[in-house]
Amino acid sequence: MAAGTVRAPAGRSRFRLRLGAWLLILPLFLFAAGTFVIPIGLMLVRSVQDPDFAAAFPRTAVALAAWDGRDLPPDATARTFLAELQAARGGDRISPAATRLNADLAGFRSLLLRTARNARAVGEDGLGTLAAIDARWAEPGLWAAMRRAAGPLTDYFLLAAIDLQRTDDGSIAAMPETRAVFVDVFIRTLWIGFVVTAFCLVLGYPVAYLIANAPARWANLLLVVVLIPFWTSVLVRTTAWVVLLQRDGLVNGLLRWSGIVEQPLALIYNRTGVLVAMVHVLLPLMILPLYSVMKGIGPSPMRAAMSLGARPLEAFARVYLPQTRAGIAAGALLVYISAIGYYVTPELVGGGGDQMISYFIAFYTNRTLNWGLAAALSLILLLATGLLYLAYARIEVRPEAGK
Amino acid sequence: MDGPDRFVSFDRVSKRYGAAVWAVRDLDLTVAKGEFVTFLGPSGSGKTTSLMMLAGFEQPTGGEIRLDGRSLRDVPPYRRDIGMVFQNYALFPHMTVAENIAFPLTVRRQPRAEVEAAVRRALDLVRLGGMAERRPAQLSGGQQQRVALARALVFNPPLVLMDEPLGALDRQLREQMQIEIKHLHERLGLTLIYVTHDQGEALTMSDRVAVFRDGGLQQLAPPLELYERPASSFVAQFVGDSNQFAGRVVRVDDGLCLVELDGGWRVTAAAAGGIAAGARTTLSIRPERVIVSDAGDPPENAGPAVVEELIYHGDHVRAHLATPTGQALFAKVLSGTGHGWLRAGAPVRIGWQARDCRALDPLPDHAGQEQ
């Protein structure tokens, strides 16, 4: 067992090294977990949690869960509900429950609050009592909505985030057209991201090429010109575009002064404004990865291709462009992922029809406090981002796969 | 004037950067068809710039470059039909070996079957038959070099340029590739211009060597002449080892001259062109031509010296010597011949034949008055 005695100290020192390495990354790990992973995780969990109704009406929630959902619930459930409604009156739990129900069925909030004000305990015929307060309590749909809200887990928010809902009989169906907004918003978000990425690539590629192939003195100057906006706050840059693009702004002034147009163009608070400002803000994210890849290529592949008989355009297409693929992929991914999460720029320079998914996430988080829906929308955005990254990793890994 | 002897010609070619930086100045040079010419020189001497002008990647500021009688002035690089091997190979990393080699044929839109056959022949030529489907990153340095070679040869260019192609290889592989390139040149009857800063490489491979310095041509001659009869003290110093002494020419007489070395020792040497009586000069003598003996005087230019140090090199011993008149020199003595008397501190007699020693233009530190 000589080998064992020799190996043991080496194994122990390796373990100590590894332990040291782990201890070194521990602060970052804790920081990332505490400020990033855990809060986002907790927020995302909300997309499948539905605690508000059960918090205000715990016994009703249990009774509704036991109900088969057909027609009206047993009268005992209605009496439990009345009793809990009375108890909840004036408390601070009834309002979140009302908000939650209202999100499913418009008008439910006022109905619930009014019913709570008029509720009184009854010995029997709870359903009748409720119907006397408001005739809508005789509609099975109302009770079905309460049953959907009974929690503790729900697919309500996730379905709503892609314009689907559970019907009263429990099957999944499309949202009525008047309430179906999110699929359009997602498509718009992905489309704006695509257009912005395409513009960034077309504008950024020549700039990156210029910087990578300029003499060092010029290259540094150009790089600074690219980096200064990159270091400037998004808010400042976007506001600058407002100054430039508005009705009486610099661009319109110039166009009218030179006689190109007579009426000022609508350049802002519409899609044009969003695209212009987003392309400008995100351009450095395209230029920098392209530049770093191009810097490593140098002039010799193009020269080699030309010495072998390729015209400049063919040499570019067959030799240079494929070698920058990694830069294009990295730049496009960075720009696209940043673009589909954009919030400030479309909010400031876009119109109502240009708001992207983040606007709605912020809207549900801050204004209506519908955190379940905000979380569901975020989850879908996160999934889209993750899928894009996986696609990127696949195309990036493949060239080395032969190794 | 255009014949096979002037297949490539540089005619008063200059390249200037900015107002005053001359990379190449008034270069006149011809290369014959089928010749292997090496451009040799230190970095910044203009050899690579000259090559790049020939390939079309740099435009001459003045003068005319011709290939096969045709001026290259307005011919873009992709129409010059010059095969080129780059310093770092410049293989296309996203293509396989076969695709790399096929590139010059596919840009010429040759039929697929012909391309495949030509690629196979080129791969066999550089002995890479089984590597067709690999990528450059999966090859060793020497293999990558061979792919670059095959790619530059596959379209049968009348002229092939190589820009320090072996610089990145280790010594053994470099020597092996030198022989391979030389054999390819002989077998295929290529006209080849080869740039290097390695004088050994230049001597072993080329038909003629062009020595560059400060943007100008110092000497263009076959290796033997370059080594035996350097035209300038720079060439003598740059090509091979040499001992160099400062002195003054006393008289010139029928190709030989009498030179008084600083310190007073008078020796005879072969006079290079432009050597006149009374002028400062630098004498150059190869260390293997210095004769060292223990008692009897060498036939010519004999004098006393002391052995300062001996360095053993296996096949020879390098003896560092000092003369009473102040010359420091070294001699290569074949080892294993039983020179028991040759040891540090020993007094010896040295000398050399007059034709082995050349009186050349004075080196900058030899130009001044004797101390």
PDB file of C-alpha atoms in Angstrom, chain B residues 191-341:
ATOM      1  CA  THR B 191      10.271  31.018 -59.151  1.00  0.00           C
ATOM      2  CA  LEU B 192      10.500  31.700 -55.460  1.00  0.00           C
ATOM      3  CA  ILE B 193      11.209  34.798 -53.418  1.00  0.00           C
ATOM      4  CA  TYR B 194      11.813  34.063 -49.774  1.00  0.00           C
ATOM      5  CA  VAL B 195      12.108  36.599 -46.967  1.00  0.00           C
ATOM      6  CA  THR B 196      14.059  35.780 -43.836  1.00  0.00           C
ATOM      7  CA  HIS B 197      16.291  37.337 -41.234  1.00  0.00           C
ATOM      8  CA  ASP B 198      18.067  34.022 -40.664  1.00  0.00           C
ATOM      9  CA  GLN B 199      21.330  34.068 -42.627  1.00  0.00           C
ATOM     10  CA  GLY B 200      21.845  30.315 -42.285  1.00  0.00           C
ATOM     11  CA  GLU B 201      18.470  29.708 -43.931  1.00  0.00           C
ATOM     12  CA  ALA B 202      19.371  32.133 -46.717  1.00  0.00           C
ATOM     13  CA  LEU B 203      22.703  30.429 -47.419  1.00  0.00           C
ATOM     14  CA  THR B 204      21.419  26.856 -47.460  1.00  0.00           C
ATOM     15  CA  MET B 205      18.304  27.400 -49.590  1.00  0.00           C
ATOM     16  CA  SER B 206      18.837  30.092 -52.166  1.00  0.00           C
ATOM     17  CA  ASP B 207      20.279  30.410 -55.632  1.00  0.00           C
ATOM     18  CA  ARG B 208      20.979  34.043 -54.836  1.00  0.00           C
ATOM     19  CA  VAL B 209      20.644  36.135 -51.705  1.00  0.00           C
ATOM     20  CA  ALA B 210      19.714  39.811 -51.626  1.00  0.00           C
ATOM     21  CA  VAL B 211      21.029  41.444 -48.473  1.00  0.00           C
ATOM     22  CA  PHE B 212      18.939  44.439 -47.399  1.00  0.00           C
ATOM     23  CA  ARG B 213      19.909  47.227 -45.086  1.00  0.00           C
ATOM     24  CA  ASP B 214      18.112  50.478 -44.293  1.00  0.00           C
ATOM     25  CA  GLY B 215      15.812  50.173 -47.299  1.00  0.00           C
ATOM     26  CA  GLY B 216      18.558  49.500 -49.782  1.00  0.00           C
ATOM     27  CA  LEU B 217      20.222  46.507 -51.420  1.00  0.00           C
ATOM     28  CA  GLN B 218      23.719  45.804 -50.061  1.00  0.00           C
ATOM     29  CA  GLN B 219      24.575  42.837 -52.217  1.00  0.00           C
ATOM     30  CA  LEU B 220      22.792  40.380 -54.481  1.00  0.00           C
ATOM     31  CA  ALA B 221      24.907  37.301 -55.030  1.00  0.00           C
ATOM     32  CA  PRO B 222      24.953  33.510 -54.784  1.00  0.00           C
ATOM     33  CA  PRO B 223      25.584  32.212 -51.231  1.00  0.00           C
ATOM     34  CA  LEU B 224      29.174  31.206 -51.928  1.00  0.00           C
ATOM     35  CA  GLU B 225      30.105  34.636 -53.236  1.00  0.00           C
ATOM     36  CA  LEU B 226      28.199  36.323 -50.448  1.00  0.00           C
ATOM     37  CA  TYR B 227      30.145  34.384 -47.862  1.00  0.00           C
ATOM     38  CA  GLU B 228      33.553  34.402 -49.534  1.00  0.00           C
ATOM     39  CA  ARG B 229      33.480  37.841 -51.086  1.00  0.00           C
ATOM     40  CA  PRO B 230      31.127  40.090 -49.126  1.00  0.00           C
ATOM     41  CA  ALA B 231      30.795  43.453 -50.818  1.00  0.00           C
ATOM     42  CA  SER B 232      30.566  45.439 -47.615  1.00  0.00           C
ATOM     43  CA  SER B 233      31.532  45.120 -43.996  1.00  0.00           C
ATOM     44  CA  PHE B 234      27.815  44.986 -43.119  1.00  0.00           C
ATOM     45  CA  VAL B 235      27.330  41.907 -45.295  1.00  0.00           C
ATOM     46  CA  ALA B 236      30.474  40.324 -43.854  1.00  0.00           C
ATOM     47  CA  GLN B 237      29.154  40.914 -40.369  1.00  0.00           C
ATOM     48  CA  PHE B 238      25.549  39.871 -41.062  1.00  0.00           C
ATOM     49  CA  VAL B 239      26.248  36.717 -43.074  1.00  0.00           C
ATOM     50  CA  GLY B 240      28.211  34.180 -41.092  1.00  0.00           C
ATOM     51  CA  ASP B 241      30.728  34.921 -38.356  1.00  0.00           C
ATOM     52  CA  SER B 242      33.627  37.244 -38.983  1.00  0.00           C
ATOM     53  CA  ASN B 243      36.478  38.997 -37.206  1.00  0.00           C
ATOM     54  CA  GLN B 244      36.673  42.653 -38.089  1.00  0.00           C
ATOM     55  CA  PHE B 245      39.627  44.973 -37.574  1.00  0.00           C
ATOM     56  CA  ALA B 246      39.950  48.683 -38.160  1.00  0.00           C
ATOM     57  CA  GLY B 247      42.923  49.985 -40.153  1.00  0.00           C
ATOM     58  CA  ARG B 248      44.194  52.263 -42.870  1.00  0.00           C
ATOM     59  CA  VAL B 249      45.021  51.260 -46.433  1.00  0.00           C
ATOM     60  CA  VAL B 250      48.700  51.819 -47.173  1.00  0.00           C
ATOM     61  CA  ARG B 251      48.695  50.812 -50.819  1.00  0.00           C
ATOM     62  CA  VAL B 252      46.570  48.942 -53.316  1.00  0.00           C
ATOM     63  CA  ASP B 253      48.174  46.637 -55.806  1.00  0.00           C
ATOM     64  CA  ASP B 254      46.405  44.386 -58.315  1.00  0.00           C
ATOM     65  CA  GLY B 255      43.457  43.320 -56.148  1.00  0.00           C
ATOM     66  CA  LEU B 256      45.528  43.046 -53.002  1.00  0.00           C
ATOM     67  CA  CYS B 257      46.208  45.796 -50.550  1.00  0.00           C
ATOM     68  CA  LEU B 258      48.537  46.458 -47.667  1.00  0.00           C
ATOM     69  CA  VAL B 259      46.681  47.571 -44.552  1.00  0.00           C
ATOM     70  CA  GLU B 260      48.134  48.951 -41.357  1.00  0.00           C
ATOM     71  CA  LEU B 261      45.860  47.865 -38.528  1.00  0.00           C
ATOM     72  CA  ASP B 262      45.335  50.225 -35.620  1.00  0.00           C
ATOM     73  CA  GLY B 263      48.258  49.406 -33.328  1.00  0.00           C
ATOM     74  CA  GLY B 264      50.720  49.085 -36.157  1.00  0.00           C
ATOM     75  CA  TRP B 265      50.440  45.528 -37.438  1.00  0.00           C
ATOM     76  CA  ARG B 266      50.700  45.463 -41.246  1.00  0.00           C
ATOM     77  CA  VAL B 267      48.793  42.768 -43.120  1.00  0.00           C
ATOM     78  CA  THR B 268      47.832  42.087 -46.749  1.00  0.00           C
ATOM     79  CA  ALA B 269      44.211  41.506 -47.752  1.00  0.00           C
ATOM     80  CA  ALA B 270      42.058  41.212 -50.847  1.00  0.00           C
ATOM     81  CA  ALA B 271      40.711  44.651 -51.730  1.00  0.00           C
ATOM     82  CA  ALA B 272      36.990  45.082 -52.310  1.00  0.00           C
ATOM     83  CA  GLY B 273      35.881  47.599 -54.945  1.00  0.00           C
ATOM     84  CA  GLY B 274      36.320  51.224 -53.964  1.00  0.00           C
ATOM     85  CA  ILE B 275      39.285  50.690 -51.667  1.00  0.00           C
ATOM     86  CA  ALA B 276      41.940  53.404 -52.134  1.00  0.00           C
ATOM     87  CA  ALA B 277      45.270  54.098 -50.525  1.00  0.00           C
ATOM     88  CA  GLY B 278      45.060  56.317 -47.454  1.00  0.00           C
ATOM     89  CA  ALA B 279      41.432  55.499 -46.647  1.00  0.00           C
ATOM     90  CA  ARG B 280      40.098  53.952 -43.438  1.00  0.00           C
ATOM     91  CA  THR B 281      38.972  50.359 -43.873  1.00  0.00           C
ATOM     92  CA  THR B 282      37.531  47.413 -42.013  1.00  0.00           C
ATOM     93  CA  LEU B 283      39.242  44.079 -42.512  1.00  0.00           C
ATOM     94  CA  SER B 284      37.078  40.994 -42.358  1.00  0.00           C
ATOM     95  CA  ILE B 285      38.345  37.473 -41.801  1.00  0.00           C
ATOM     96  CA  ARG B 286      36.242  34.364 -41.191  1.00  0.00           C
ATOM     97  CA  PRO B 287      37.155  32.614 -37.914  1.00  0.00           C
ATOM     98  CA  GLU B 288      37.638  29.242 -39.629  1.00  0.00           C
ATOM     99  CA  ARG B 289      40.233  30.836 -41.926  1.00  0.00           C
ATOM    100  CA  VAL B 290      42.397  32.047 -39.060  1.00  0.00           C
ATOM    101  CA  ILE B 291      45.341  29.710 -38.797  1.00  0.00           C
ATOM    102  CA  VAL B 292      46.582  29.017 -35.250  1.00  0.00           C
ATOM    103  CA  SER B 293      49.842  27.162 -34.668  1.00  0.00           C
ATOM    104  CA  ASP B 294      52.112  26.477 -31.719  1.00  0.00           C
ATOM    105  CA  ALA B 295      55.505  26.990 -33.325  1.00  0.00           C
ATOM    106  CA  GLY B 296      55.830  27.335 -37.089  1.00  0.00           C
ATOM    107  CA  ASP B 297      54.572  30.531 -38.689  1.00  0.00           C
ATOM    108  CA  PRO B 298      51.533  30.443 -40.978  1.00  0.00           C
ATOM    109  CA  PRO B 299      52.531  31.254 -44.587  1.00  0.00           C
ATOM    110  CA  GLU B 300      51.094  34.772 -44.702  1.00  0.00           C
ATOM    111  CA  ASN B 301      50.234  37.570 -42.293  1.00  0.00           C
ATOM    112  CA  ALA B 302      51.890  35.797 -39.402  1.00  0.00           C
ATOM    113  CA  GLY B 303      51.958  37.374 -35.971  1.00  0.00           C
ATOM    114  CA  PRO B 304      51.964  36.587 -32.262  1.00  0.00           C
ATOM    115  CA  ALA B 305      48.825  36.210 -30.126  1.00  0.00           C
ATOM    116  CA  VAL B 306      47.735  34.914 -26.739  1.00  0.00           C
ATOM    117  CA  VAL B 307      44.834  32.530 -26.154  1.00  0.00           C
ATOM    118  CA  GLU B 308      42.387  34.244 -23.816  1.00  0.00           C
ATOM    119  CA  GLU B 309      39.624  31.682 -23.667  1.00  0.00           C
ATOM    120  CA  LEU B 310      38.638  28.384 -25.208  1.00  0.00           C
ATOM    121  CA  ILE B 311      35.025  27.426 -25.770  1.00  0.00           C
ATOM    122  CA  TYR B 312      34.224  23.867 -26.684  1.00  0.00           C
ATOM    123  CA  HIS B 313      31.538  23.491 -29.385  1.00  0.00           C
ATOM    124  CA  GLY B 314      31.696  19.766 -30.022  1.00  0.00           C
ATOM    125  CA  ASP B 315      32.840  19.718 -33.629  1.00  0.00           C
ATOM    126  CA  HIS B 316      35.138  22.680 -33.151  1.00  0.00           C
ATOM    127  CA  VAL B 317      36.826  24.736 -30.475  1.00  0.00           C
ATOM    128  CA  ARG B 318      36.407  28.466 -30.486  1.00  0.00           C
ATOM    129  CA  ALA B 319      39.630  30.174 -29.437  1.00  0.00           C
ATOM    130  CA  HIS B 320      39.439  33.809 -28.377  1.00  0.00           C
ATOM    131  CA  LEU B 321      42.756  35.452 -29.104  1.00  0.00           C
ATOM    132  CA  ALA B 322      44.440  38.811 -28.478  1.00  0.00           C
ATOM    133  CA  THR B 323      47.343  40.283 -30.400  1.00  0.00           C
ATOM    134  CA  PRO B 324      49.992  42.555 -28.868  1.00  0.00           C
ATOM    135  CA  THR B 325      48.806  45.295 -31.269  1.00  0.00           C
ATOM    136  CA  GLY B 326      45.359  45.259 -29.732  1.00  0.00           C
ATOM    137  CA  GLN B 327      43.261  43.096 -32.081  1.00  0.00           C
ATOM    138  CA  ALA B 328      40.720  40.800 -30.465  1.00  0.00           C
ATOM    139  CA  LEU B 329      39.660  37.916 -32.664  1.00  0.00           C
ATOM    140  CA  PHE B 330      38.474  34.368 -32.498  1.00  0.00           C
ATOM    141  CA  ALA B 331      39.360  31.302 -34.473  1.00  0.00           C
ATOM    142  CA  LYS B 332      37.493  28.063 -35.068  1.00  0.00           C
ATOM    143  CA  VAL B 333      39.830  25.099 -34.639  1.00  0.00           C
ATOM    144  CA  LEU B 334      38.585  21.637 -35.550  1.00  0.00           C
ATOM    145  CA  SER B 335      38.378  19.628 -32.365  1.00  0.00           C
ATOM    146  CA  GLY B 336      39.713  16.161 -31.754  1.00  0.00           C
ATOM    147  CA  THR B 337      42.981  16.775 -33.562  1.00  0.00           C
ATOM    148  CA  GLY B 338      45.080  16.682 -30.415  1.00  0.00           C
ATOM    149  CA  HIS B 339      46.026  20.338 -29.940  1.00  0.00           C
ATOM    150  CA  GLY B 340      47.488  19.764 -26.487  1.00  0.00           C
ATOM    151  CA  TRP B 341      49.270  23.101 -26.699  1.00  0.00           C
TER     152      TRP B 341
END
